[in-house]
């Protein structure tokens, strides 16, 4: 049958083992983040386009090439959120969530939208687990938020990840660095850089460091690094952050070209990468964005945060076997269906998972359904059992069957399930 409708390119239906993995990720994130005092914030999927242009930066790939932007019926320009930070900070200002003298810790889980070329681990609708901590520029906050990210990744069983760190400097030291970089980039011959970088070296030279084109990357090997050009205050901040990470037992490496793809970062930036998921290696990224809240109309409060890509984490988790239901209730006559319905309810109330067979079909066909449900036990209810107030409990693994009194069913099932 020809499909009448197909999902849009880069958009996915999430079901089966991917849906299971998402649930696992969300649950583990909620547990870990609550240990660190984070609370949930859900922001709209649509925000004004201007919010993203101002925060992410007009010269970034995200804003220039990747946003799903459209005019609403009144001609206002709206954009489907390409990331969470801008919306979270907008909400903090609008709802009064971040105030001086307090630290605000918020997490957001949900879909983001970027018009990128889809490939393994890169979607146009993808999902992030995002955290923001506002109201402090303490390096303890940097270290704690990175530790929380690592704790979360370890709690879902991920190892073999590399934490990359850099410091992008601050409003004090960045301008001088940018001048140095601009002068250095000006010496590269025109044809050695891609068209984007030829423009960027004038408009936003930091973005050149982020270019993925092999030709540009080759040119940049000896470019002046950010870290060595940090001012003393930024260097102290970075040294304290890295010392705390070492104290916490975290392994890290420095990548002095790690500029990230969004313009709002200052000082500490970081990424967690894996070499097990093809070319899309970053499973999480983040950094400090002091000054951004004020730029969006709020108080001048510093902030730091990160986001993990759920699709990429799910690729690393692999296929976990789906949980098996505990029971499948099988009425063996039409007039026993109501009783089967009551048994299924009784077992679920006792905390067990499973279903009943609705269909009128042969015993063989019904048993095949029980098999297909992957239930550990079939609960068979025939006229003889009903007359005696019992059910036949059949172990679907070894075929063994025993008569169990209706009143004892939940406790017997519980005992067999753990044995
Ligand atoms: P980002 O590095 O753009 O940062 O995205 C974070 C993570 O989202 C990436 O490391 C990746 O795992 C995942 N990701 C990004 N784009 C895609 C895609 N097209 N398909 C699948 N996964 C993707 C941010 O978004 C920042 N807002 C993070 C942040 C929060 N910084 C401070 N606070």
PDB file of C-alpha atoms in Angstrom, residues 11-261:
ATOM      1  CA  UNK A  11      11.653  14.317  11.778  1.00  0.00           C
ATOM      2  CA  UNK A  12      11.147  10.976  13.512  1.00  0.00           C
ATOM      3  CA  UNK A  13       8.414   8.935  15.125  1.00  0.00           C
ATOM      4  CA  UNK A  14       9.723   7.841  18.486  1.00  0.00           C
ATOM      5  CA  UNK A  15       8.559   4.400  19.564  1.00  0.00           C
ATOM      6  CA  UNK A  16       9.802   1.015  20.711  1.00  0.00           C
ATOM      7  CA  UNK A  17      13.359   0.897  22.024  1.00  0.00           C
ATOM      8  CA  UNK A  18      14.011   4.595  21.243  1.00  0.00           C
ATOM      9  CA  UNK A  19      10.961   5.605  23.297  1.00  0.00           C
ATOM     10  CA  UNK A  20      12.205   3.284  26.085  1.00  0.00           C
ATOM     11  CA  UNK A  21      15.646   4.910  25.937  1.00  0.00           C
ATOM     12  CA  UNK A  22      14.131   8.410  26.081  1.00  0.00           C
ATOM     13  CA  UNK A  23      12.124   7.462  29.167  1.00  0.00           C
ATOM     14  CA  UNK A  24      15.240   6.041  30.805  1.00  0.00           C
ATOM     15  CA  UNK A  25      17.178   9.222  30.031  1.00  0.00           C
ATOM     16  CA  UNK A  26      14.441  11.502  31.315  1.00  0.00           C
ATOM     17  CA  UNK A  27      13.985   9.538  34.524  1.00  0.00           C
ATOM     18  CA  UNK A  28      17.721   9.406  35.241  1.00  0.00           C
ATOM     19  CA  UNK A  29      18.066  13.126  34.513  1.00  0.00           C
ATOM     20  CA  UNK A  30      15.235  14.046  36.878  1.00  0.00           C
ATOM     21  CA  UNK A  31      16.747  11.934  39.672  1.00  0.00           C
ATOM     22  CA  UNK A  32      20.246  13.378  39.250  1.00  0.00           C
ATOM     23  CA  UNK A  33      19.196  17.005  38.756  1.00  0.00           C
ATOM     24  CA  UNK A  34      16.990  16.992  41.854  1.00  0.00           C
ATOM     25  CA  UNK A  35      20.078  15.992  43.883  1.00  0.00           C
ATOM     26  CA  UNK A  36      21.670  19.234  42.753  1.00  0.00           C
ATOM     27  CA  UNK A  37      18.592  21.355  43.471  1.00  0.00           C
ATOM     28  CA  UNK A  38      17.325  21.827  39.896  1.00  0.00           C
ATOM     29  CA  UNK A  39      13.619  22.293  39.191  1.00  0.00           C
ATOM     30  CA  UNK A  40      11.774  21.887  35.928  1.00  0.00           C
ATOM     31  CA  UNK A  41      10.778  24.698  33.595  1.00  0.00           C
ATOM     32  CA  UNK A  42       8.807  24.012  30.429  1.00  0.00           C
ATOM     33  CA  UNK A  43       8.937  26.816  27.913  1.00  0.00           C
ATOM     34  CA  UNK A  44       6.968  27.173  24.663  1.00  0.00           C
ATOM     35  CA  UNK A  45       8.280  25.600  21.471  1.00  0.00           C
ATOM     36  CA  UNK A  46       7.660  28.874  19.626  1.00  0.00           C
ATOM     37  CA  UNK A  47       9.315  32.151  20.571  1.00  0.00           C
ATOM     38  CA  UNK A  48       9.808  35.443  18.785  1.00  0.00           C
ATOM     39  CA  UNK A  49      12.538  35.197  16.154  1.00  0.00           C
ATOM     40  CA  UNK A  50      14.284  38.224  17.578  1.00  0.00           C
ATOM     41  CA  UNK A  51      14.927  36.405  20.879  1.00  0.00           C
ATOM     42  CA  UNK A  52      17.081  33.810  19.117  1.00  0.00           C
ATOM     43  CA  UNK A  53      18.805  36.306  16.842  1.00  0.00           C
ATOM     44  CA  UNK A  54      19.844  38.406  19.840  1.00  0.00           C
ATOM     45  CA  UNK A  55      20.968  35.585  22.081  1.00  0.00           C
ATOM     46  CA  UNK A  56      22.424  32.955  19.757  1.00  0.00           C
ATOM     47  CA  UNK A  57      23.966  35.601  17.473  1.00  0.00           C
ATOM     48  CA  UNK A  58      23.074  36.812  13.984  1.00  0.00           C
ATOM     49  CA  UNK A  59      26.301  35.391  12.484  1.00  0.00           C
ATOM     50  CA  UNK A  60      25.912  31.827  13.753  1.00  0.00           C
ATOM     51  CA  UNK A  61      24.964  28.910  11.497  1.00  0.00           C
ATOM     52  CA  UNK A  62      21.939  28.285  13.715  1.00  0.00           C
ATOM     53  CA  UNK A  63      20.499  31.748  13.055  1.00  0.00           C
ATOM     54  CA  UNK A  64      21.727  32.155   9.471  1.00  0.00           C
ATOM     55  CA  UNK A  65      20.796  28.750   8.090  1.00  0.00           C
ATOM     56  CA  UNK A  66      19.012  26.502  10.524  1.00  0.00           C
ATOM     57  CA  UNK A  67      15.950  28.121  12.055  1.00  0.00           C
ATOM     58  CA  UNK A  68      12.369  27.139  11.250  1.00  0.00           C
ATOM     59  CA  UNK A  69      10.968  30.659  11.041  1.00  0.00           C
ATOM     60  CA  UNK A  70       7.581  31.783   9.814  1.00  0.00           C
ATOM     61  CA  UNK A  71       5.121  34.628  10.130  1.00  0.00           C
ATOM     62  CA  UNK A  72       1.944  34.021  12.130  1.00  0.00           C
ATOM     63  CA  UNK A  73      -1.445  35.211  10.908  1.00  0.00           C
ATOM     64  CA  UNK A  74      -0.728  38.716  12.107  1.00  0.00           C
ATOM     65  CA  UNK A  75       2.660  38.821  10.375  1.00  0.00           C
ATOM     66  CA  UNK A  76       4.767  38.413  13.560  1.00  0.00           C
ATOM     67  CA  UNK A  77       7.933  36.428  13.013  1.00  0.00           C
ATOM     68  CA  UNK A  78       8.066  33.281  15.159  1.00  0.00           C
ATOM     69  CA  UNK A  79      10.744  30.586  15.348  1.00  0.00           C
ATOM     70  CA  UNK A  80      10.568  26.995  16.544  1.00  0.00           C
ATOM     71  CA  UNK A  81      13.147  26.916  19.307  1.00  0.00           C
ATOM     72  CA  UNK A  82      16.543  25.715  18.000  1.00  0.00           C
ATOM     73  CA  UNK A  83      17.822  25.443  21.598  1.00  0.00           C
ATOM     74  CA  UNK A  84      16.493  26.002  25.105  1.00  0.00           C
ATOM     75  CA  UNK A  85      18.738  28.606  26.744  1.00  0.00           C
ATOM     76  CA  UNK A  86      17.203  31.674  25.079  1.00  0.00           C
ATOM     77  CA  UNK A  87      13.652  30.652  26.021  1.00  0.00           C
ATOM     78  CA  UNK A  88      14.664  29.757  29.584  1.00  0.00           C
ATOM     79  CA  UNK A  89      16.267  33.171  30.081  1.00  0.00           C
ATOM     80  CA  UNK A  90      13.296  34.913  28.484  1.00  0.00           C
ATOM     81  CA  UNK A  91      11.022  33.074  30.944  1.00  0.00           C
ATOM     82  CA  UNK A  92      13.306  33.991  33.863  1.00  0.00           C
ATOM     83  CA  UNK A  93      12.897  37.678  32.985  1.00  0.00           C
ATOM     84  CA  UNK A  94       9.189  37.484  32.184  1.00  0.00           C
ATOM     85  CA  UNK A  95       8.210  35.352  35.196  1.00  0.00           C
ATOM     86  CA  UNK A  96      10.698  36.926  37.603  1.00  0.00           C
ATOM     87  CA  UNK A  97      12.430  33.595  38.225  1.00  0.00           C
ATOM     88  CA  UNK A  98      16.008  34.867  38.492  1.00  0.00           C
ATOM     89  CA  UNK A  99      16.747  37.608  41.008  1.00  0.00           C
ATOM     90  CA  UNK A 100      19.966  38.969  42.426  1.00  0.00           C
ATOM     91  CA  UNK A 101      20.950  37.443  45.750  1.00  0.00           C
ATOM     92  CA  UNK A 102      19.612  34.015  44.806  1.00  0.00           C
ATOM     93  CA  UNK A 103      20.700  31.148  42.619  1.00  0.00           C
ATOM     94  CA  UNK A 104      18.161  29.773  40.153  1.00  0.00           C
ATOM     95  CA  UNK A 105      18.601  26.247  38.846  1.00  0.00           C
ATOM     96  CA  UNK A 106      16.293  25.063  36.078  1.00  0.00           C
ATOM     97  CA  UNK A 107      16.108  22.108  33.735  1.00  0.00           C
ATOM     98  CA  UNK A 108      14.111  21.702  30.522  1.00  0.00           C
ATOM     99  CA  UNK A 109      13.528  18.545  28.514  1.00  0.00           C
ATOM    100  CA  UNK A 110      11.987  18.550  25.069  1.00  0.00           C
ATOM    101  CA  UNK A 111      12.188  18.943  21.305  1.00  0.00           C
ATOM    102  CA  UNK A 112      14.348  21.513  19.498  1.00  0.00           C
ATOM    103  CA  UNK A 113      14.327  22.286  15.772  1.00  0.00           C
ATOM    104  CA  UNK A 114      17.235  23.007  13.430  1.00  0.00           C
ATOM    105  CA  UNK A 115      17.151  22.863   9.671  1.00  0.00           C
ATOM    106  CA  UNK A 116      20.340  20.812   9.285  1.00  0.00           C
ATOM    107  CA  UNK A 117      21.229  18.071   6.822  1.00  0.00           C
ATOM    108  CA  UNK A 118      19.895  14.961   8.560  1.00  0.00           C
ATOM    109  CA  UNK A 119      22.243  12.071   9.250  1.00  0.00           C
ATOM    110  CA  UNK A 120      22.889   9.551  12.022  1.00  0.00           C
ATOM    111  CA  UNK A 121      22.656  11.522  15.274  1.00  0.00           C
ATOM    112  CA  UNK A 122      21.588  14.717  13.503  1.00  0.00           C
ATOM    113  CA  UNK A 123      17.899  15.468  13.119  1.00  0.00           C
ATOM    114  CA  UNK A 124      15.780  18.493  12.272  1.00  0.00           C
ATOM    115  CA  UNK A 125      13.627  17.772  15.295  1.00  0.00           C
ATOM    116  CA  UNK A 126      15.839  16.510  18.074  1.00  0.00           C
ATOM    117  CA  UNK A 127      15.538  16.433  21.838  1.00  0.00           C
ATOM    118  CA  UNK A 128      17.638  18.026  24.523  1.00  0.00           C
ATOM    119  CA  UNK A 129      18.002  17.690  28.249  1.00  0.00           C
ATOM    120  CA  UNK A 130      19.003  21.221  29.180  1.00  0.00           C
ATOM    121  CA  UNK A 131      20.142  22.775  32.479  1.00  0.00           C
ATOM    122  CA  UNK A 132      20.754  26.387  33.440  1.00  0.00           C
ATOM    123  CA  UNK A 133      22.153  27.834  36.661  1.00  0.00           C
ATOM    124  CA  UNK A 134      21.718  31.610  37.037  1.00  0.00           C
ATOM    125  CA  UNK A 135      22.888  34.089  39.635  1.00  0.00           C
ATOM    126  CA  UNK A 136      26.494  33.149  40.338  1.00  0.00           C
ATOM    127  CA  UNK A 137      29.861  33.442  38.633  1.00  0.00           C
ATOM    128  CA  UNK A 138      31.541  31.181  41.175  1.00  0.00           C
ATOM    129  CA  UNK A 139      33.837  28.544  39.679  1.00  0.00           C
ATOM    130  CA  UNK A 140      32.171  26.156  42.143  1.00  0.00           C
ATOM    131  CA  UNK A 141      29.015  26.516  40.020  1.00  0.00           C
ATOM    132  CA  UNK A 142      31.014  25.695  36.867  1.00  0.00           C
ATOM    133  CA  UNK A 143      32.520  22.623  38.522  1.00  0.00           C
ATOM    134  CA  UNK A 144      29.207  21.491  40.014  1.00  0.00           C
ATOM    135  CA  UNK A 145      27.239  21.772  36.801  1.00  0.00           C
ATOM    136  CA  UNK A 146      29.899  19.845  34.885  1.00  0.00           C
ATOM    137  CA  UNK A 147      29.996  17.225  37.672  1.00  0.00           C
ATOM    138  CA  UNK A 148      26.213  16.955  37.494  1.00  0.00           C
ATOM    139  CA  UNK A 149      26.418  16.334  33.747  1.00  0.00           C
ATOM    140  CA  UNK A 150      29.070  13.650  34.252  1.00  0.00           C
ATOM    141  CA  UNK A 151      27.145  12.081  37.157  1.00  0.00           C
ATOM    142  CA  UNK A 152      24.073  11.908  34.949  1.00  0.00           C
ATOM    143  CA  UNK A 153      26.021  10.310  32.076  1.00  0.00           C
ATOM    144  CA  UNK A 154      27.610   7.785  34.437  1.00  0.00           C
ATOM    145  CA  UNK A 155      24.248   7.003  36.050  1.00  0.00           C
ATOM    146  CA  UNK A 156      22.931   5.801  32.680  1.00  0.00           C
ATOM    147  CA  UNK A 157      25.975   3.591  32.279  1.00  0.00           C
ATOM    148  CA  UNK A 158      27.967   5.660  29.785  1.00  0.00           C
ATOM    149  CA  UNK A 159      31.730   5.528  29.955  1.00  0.00           C
ATOM    150  CA  UNK A 160      34.375   6.173  27.282  1.00  0.00           C
ATOM    151  CA  UNK A 161      33.425   9.810  27.015  1.00  0.00           C
ATOM    152  CA  UNK A 162      35.838  12.723  26.813  1.00  0.00           C
ATOM    153  CA  UNK A 163      35.228  16.028  28.557  1.00  0.00           C
ATOM    154  CA  UNK A 164      36.747  18.929  26.617  1.00  0.00           C
ATOM    155  CA  UNK A 165      37.215  22.300  28.278  1.00  0.00           C
ATOM    156  CA  UNK A 166      38.110  25.788  27.178  1.00  0.00           C
ATOM    157  CA  UNK A 167      37.733  29.360  28.372  1.00  0.00           C
ATOM    158  CA  UNK A 168      36.527  31.984  25.907  1.00  0.00           C
ATOM    159  CA  UNK A 169      37.609  34.933  28.035  1.00  0.00           C
ATOM    160  CA  UNK A 170      35.382  37.790  29.101  1.00  0.00           C
ATOM    161  CA  UNK A 171      34.325  41.294  28.061  1.00  0.00           C
ATOM    162  CA  UNK A 172      37.716  42.506  29.358  1.00  0.00           C
ATOM    163  CA  UNK A 173      40.073  40.232  27.470  1.00  0.00           C
ATOM    164  CA  UNK A 174      38.059  39.002  24.486  1.00  0.00           C
ATOM    165  CA  UNK A 175      38.261  42.207  22.369  1.00  0.00           C
ATOM    166  CA  UNK A 176      42.070  42.176  22.383  1.00  0.00           C
ATOM    167  CA  UNK A 177      42.086  38.488  21.509  1.00  0.00           C
ATOM    168  CA  UNK A 178      39.634  39.057  18.653  1.00  0.00           C
ATOM    169  CA  UNK A 179      41.896  41.775  17.227  1.00  0.00           C
ATOM    170  CA  UNK A 180      44.835  39.390  17.400  1.00  0.00           C
ATOM    171  CA  UNK A 181      42.815  36.637  15.739  1.00  0.00           C
ATOM    172  CA  UNK A 182      41.484  38.981  13.061  1.00  0.00           C
ATOM    173  CA  UNK A 183      45.021  40.102  12.207  1.00  0.00           C
ATOM    174  CA  UNK A 184      46.189  36.487  12.101  1.00  0.00           C
ATOM    175  CA  UNK A 185      43.257  35.410   9.901  1.00  0.00           C
ATOM    176  CA  UNK A 186      43.834  38.350   7.539  1.00  0.00           C
ATOM    177  CA  UNK A 187      47.121  36.753   6.503  1.00  0.00           C
ATOM    178  CA  UNK A 188      45.445  33.601   5.165  1.00  0.00           C
ATOM    179  CA  UNK A 189      45.031  33.753   1.355  1.00  0.00           C
ATOM    180  CA  UNK A 190      41.417  34.259   0.203  1.00  0.00           C
ATOM    181  CA  UNK A 191      41.157  30.967  -1.649  1.00  0.00           C
ATOM    182  CA  UNK A 192      42.362  28.926   1.332  1.00  0.00           C
ATOM    183  CA  UNK A 193      39.164  29.679   3.273  1.00  0.00           C
ATOM    184  CA  UNK A 194      35.562  28.715   2.529  1.00  0.00           C
ATOM    185  CA  UNK A 195      33.134  31.468   1.483  1.00  0.00           C
ATOM    186  CA  UNK A 196      31.598  31.564   4.979  1.00  0.00           C
ATOM    187  CA  UNK A 197      34.972  31.989   6.667  1.00  0.00           C
ATOM    188  CA  UNK A 198      36.053  34.708   4.238  1.00  0.00           C
ATOM    189  CA  UNK A 199      33.071  36.669   5.531  1.00  0.00           C
ATOM    190  CA  UNK A 200      33.333  35.524   9.150  1.00  0.00           C
ATOM    191  CA  UNK A 201      36.954  36.567   9.569  1.00  0.00           C
ATOM    192  CA  UNK A 202      35.654  40.133   9.334  1.00  0.00           C
ATOM    193  CA  UNK A 203      32.232  39.851  10.985  1.00  0.00           C
ATOM    194  CA  UNK A 204      32.768  37.211  13.687  1.00  0.00           C
ATOM    195  CA  UNK A 205      36.291  35.760  13.648  1.00  0.00           C
ATOM    196  CA  UNK A 206      35.610  33.368  16.544  1.00  0.00           C
ATOM    197  CA  UNK A 207      33.219  31.472  14.268  1.00  0.00           C
ATOM    198  CA  UNK A 208      36.125  30.701  11.893  1.00  0.00           C
ATOM    199  CA  UNK A 209      37.644  28.548  14.650  1.00  0.00           C
ATOM    200  CA  UNK A 210      34.418  26.531  14.653  1.00  0.00           C
ATOM    201  CA  UNK A 211      34.394  25.851  10.884  1.00  0.00           C
ATOM    202  CA  UNK A 212      34.086  22.175   9.982  1.00  0.00           C
ATOM    203  CA  UNK A 213      35.507  22.551   6.431  1.00  0.00           C
ATOM    204  CA  UNK A 214      38.732  20.500   6.225  1.00  0.00           C
ATOM    205  CA  UNK A 215      40.454  23.266   4.181  1.00  0.00           C
ATOM    206  CA  UNK A 216      39.756  25.875   6.860  1.00  0.00           C
ATOM    207  CA  UNK A 217      40.682  23.508   9.675  1.00  0.00           C
ATOM    208  CA  UNK A 218      44.058  22.875   8.096  1.00  0.00           C
ATOM    209  CA  UNK A 219      44.756  26.639   7.974  1.00  0.00           C
ATOM    210  CA  UNK A 220      43.879  27.088  11.625  1.00  0.00           C
ATOM    211  CA  UNK A 221      46.372  24.717  13.186  1.00  0.00           C
ATOM    212  CA  UNK A 222      48.625  27.500  14.434  1.00  0.00           C
ATOM    213  CA  UNK A 223      45.978  30.135  15.129  1.00  0.00           C
ATOM    214  CA  UNK A 224      46.326  31.961  18.452  1.00  0.00           C
ATOM    215  CA  UNK A 225      44.408  29.945  21.078  1.00  0.00           C
ATOM    216  CA  UNK A 226      41.842  31.471  23.402  1.00  0.00           C
ATOM    217  CA  UNK A 227      43.121  30.136  26.662  1.00  0.00           C
ATOM    218  CA  UNK A 228      46.613  31.608  26.394  1.00  0.00           C
ATOM    219  CA  UNK A 229      45.014  35.006  25.734  1.00  0.00           C
ATOM    220  CA  UNK A 230      42.702  35.015  28.770  1.00  0.00           C
ATOM    221  CA  UNK A 231      43.132  37.824  31.338  1.00  0.00           C
ATOM    222  CA  UNK A 232      44.327  36.977  34.856  1.00  0.00           C
ATOM    223  CA  UNK A 233      40.780  36.870  36.295  1.00  0.00           C
ATOM    224  CA  UNK A 234      39.597  34.471  33.568  1.00  0.00           C
ATOM    225  CA  UNK A 235      42.698  32.344  34.022  1.00  0.00           C
ATOM    226  CA  UNK A 236      42.084  32.131  37.802  1.00  0.00           C
ATOM    227  CA  UNK A 237      38.465  31.206  37.202  1.00  0.00           C
ATOM    228  CA  UNK A 238      39.445  28.469  34.773  1.00  0.00           C
ATOM    229  CA  UNK A 239      42.218  27.124  36.989  1.00  0.00           C
ATOM    230  CA  UNK A 240      39.886  26.902  39.981  1.00  0.00           C
ATOM    231  CA  UNK A 241      37.211  25.184  37.872  1.00  0.00           C
ATOM    232  CA  UNK A 242      39.636  22.598  36.530  1.00  0.00           C
ATOM    233  CA  UNK A 243      41.160  22.020  39.983  1.00  0.00           C
ATOM    234  CA  UNK A 244      37.691  21.321  41.393  1.00  0.00           C
ATOM    235  CA  UNK A 245      36.944  18.921  38.556  1.00  0.00           C
ATOM    236  CA  UNK A 246      40.181  17.087  39.269  1.00  0.00           C
ATOM    237  CA  UNK A 247      39.300  17.010  42.981  1.00  0.00           C
ATOM    238  CA  UNK A 248      35.934  15.456  42.002  1.00  0.00           C
ATOM    239  CA  UNK A 249      37.742  12.732  40.059  1.00  0.00           C
ATOM    240  CA  UNK A 250      36.700  13.969  36.608  1.00  0.00           C
ATOM    241  CA  UNK A 251      39.082  13.523  33.693  1.00  0.00           C
ATOM    242  CA  UNK A 252      39.261  16.437  31.253  1.00  0.00           C
ATOM    243  CA  UNK A 253      41.286  17.680  28.324  1.00  0.00           C
ATOM    244  CA  UNK A 254      41.827  21.209  27.083  1.00  0.00           C
ATOM    245  CA  UNK A 255      40.733  22.162  23.579  1.00  0.00           C
ATOM    246  CA  UNK A 256      41.708  25.776  23.131  1.00  0.00           C
ATOM    247  CA  UNK A 257      39.716  26.014  19.858  1.00  0.00           C
ATOM    248  CA  UNK A 258      36.470  24.895  21.470  1.00  0.00           C
ATOM    249  CA  UNK A 259      34.315  27.956  20.756  1.00  0.00           C
ATOM    250  CA  UNK A 260      30.892  26.246  20.471  1.00  0.00           C
ATOM    251  CA  UNK A 261      28.368  27.160  17.805  1.00  0.00           C
TER     252      UNK A 261
END
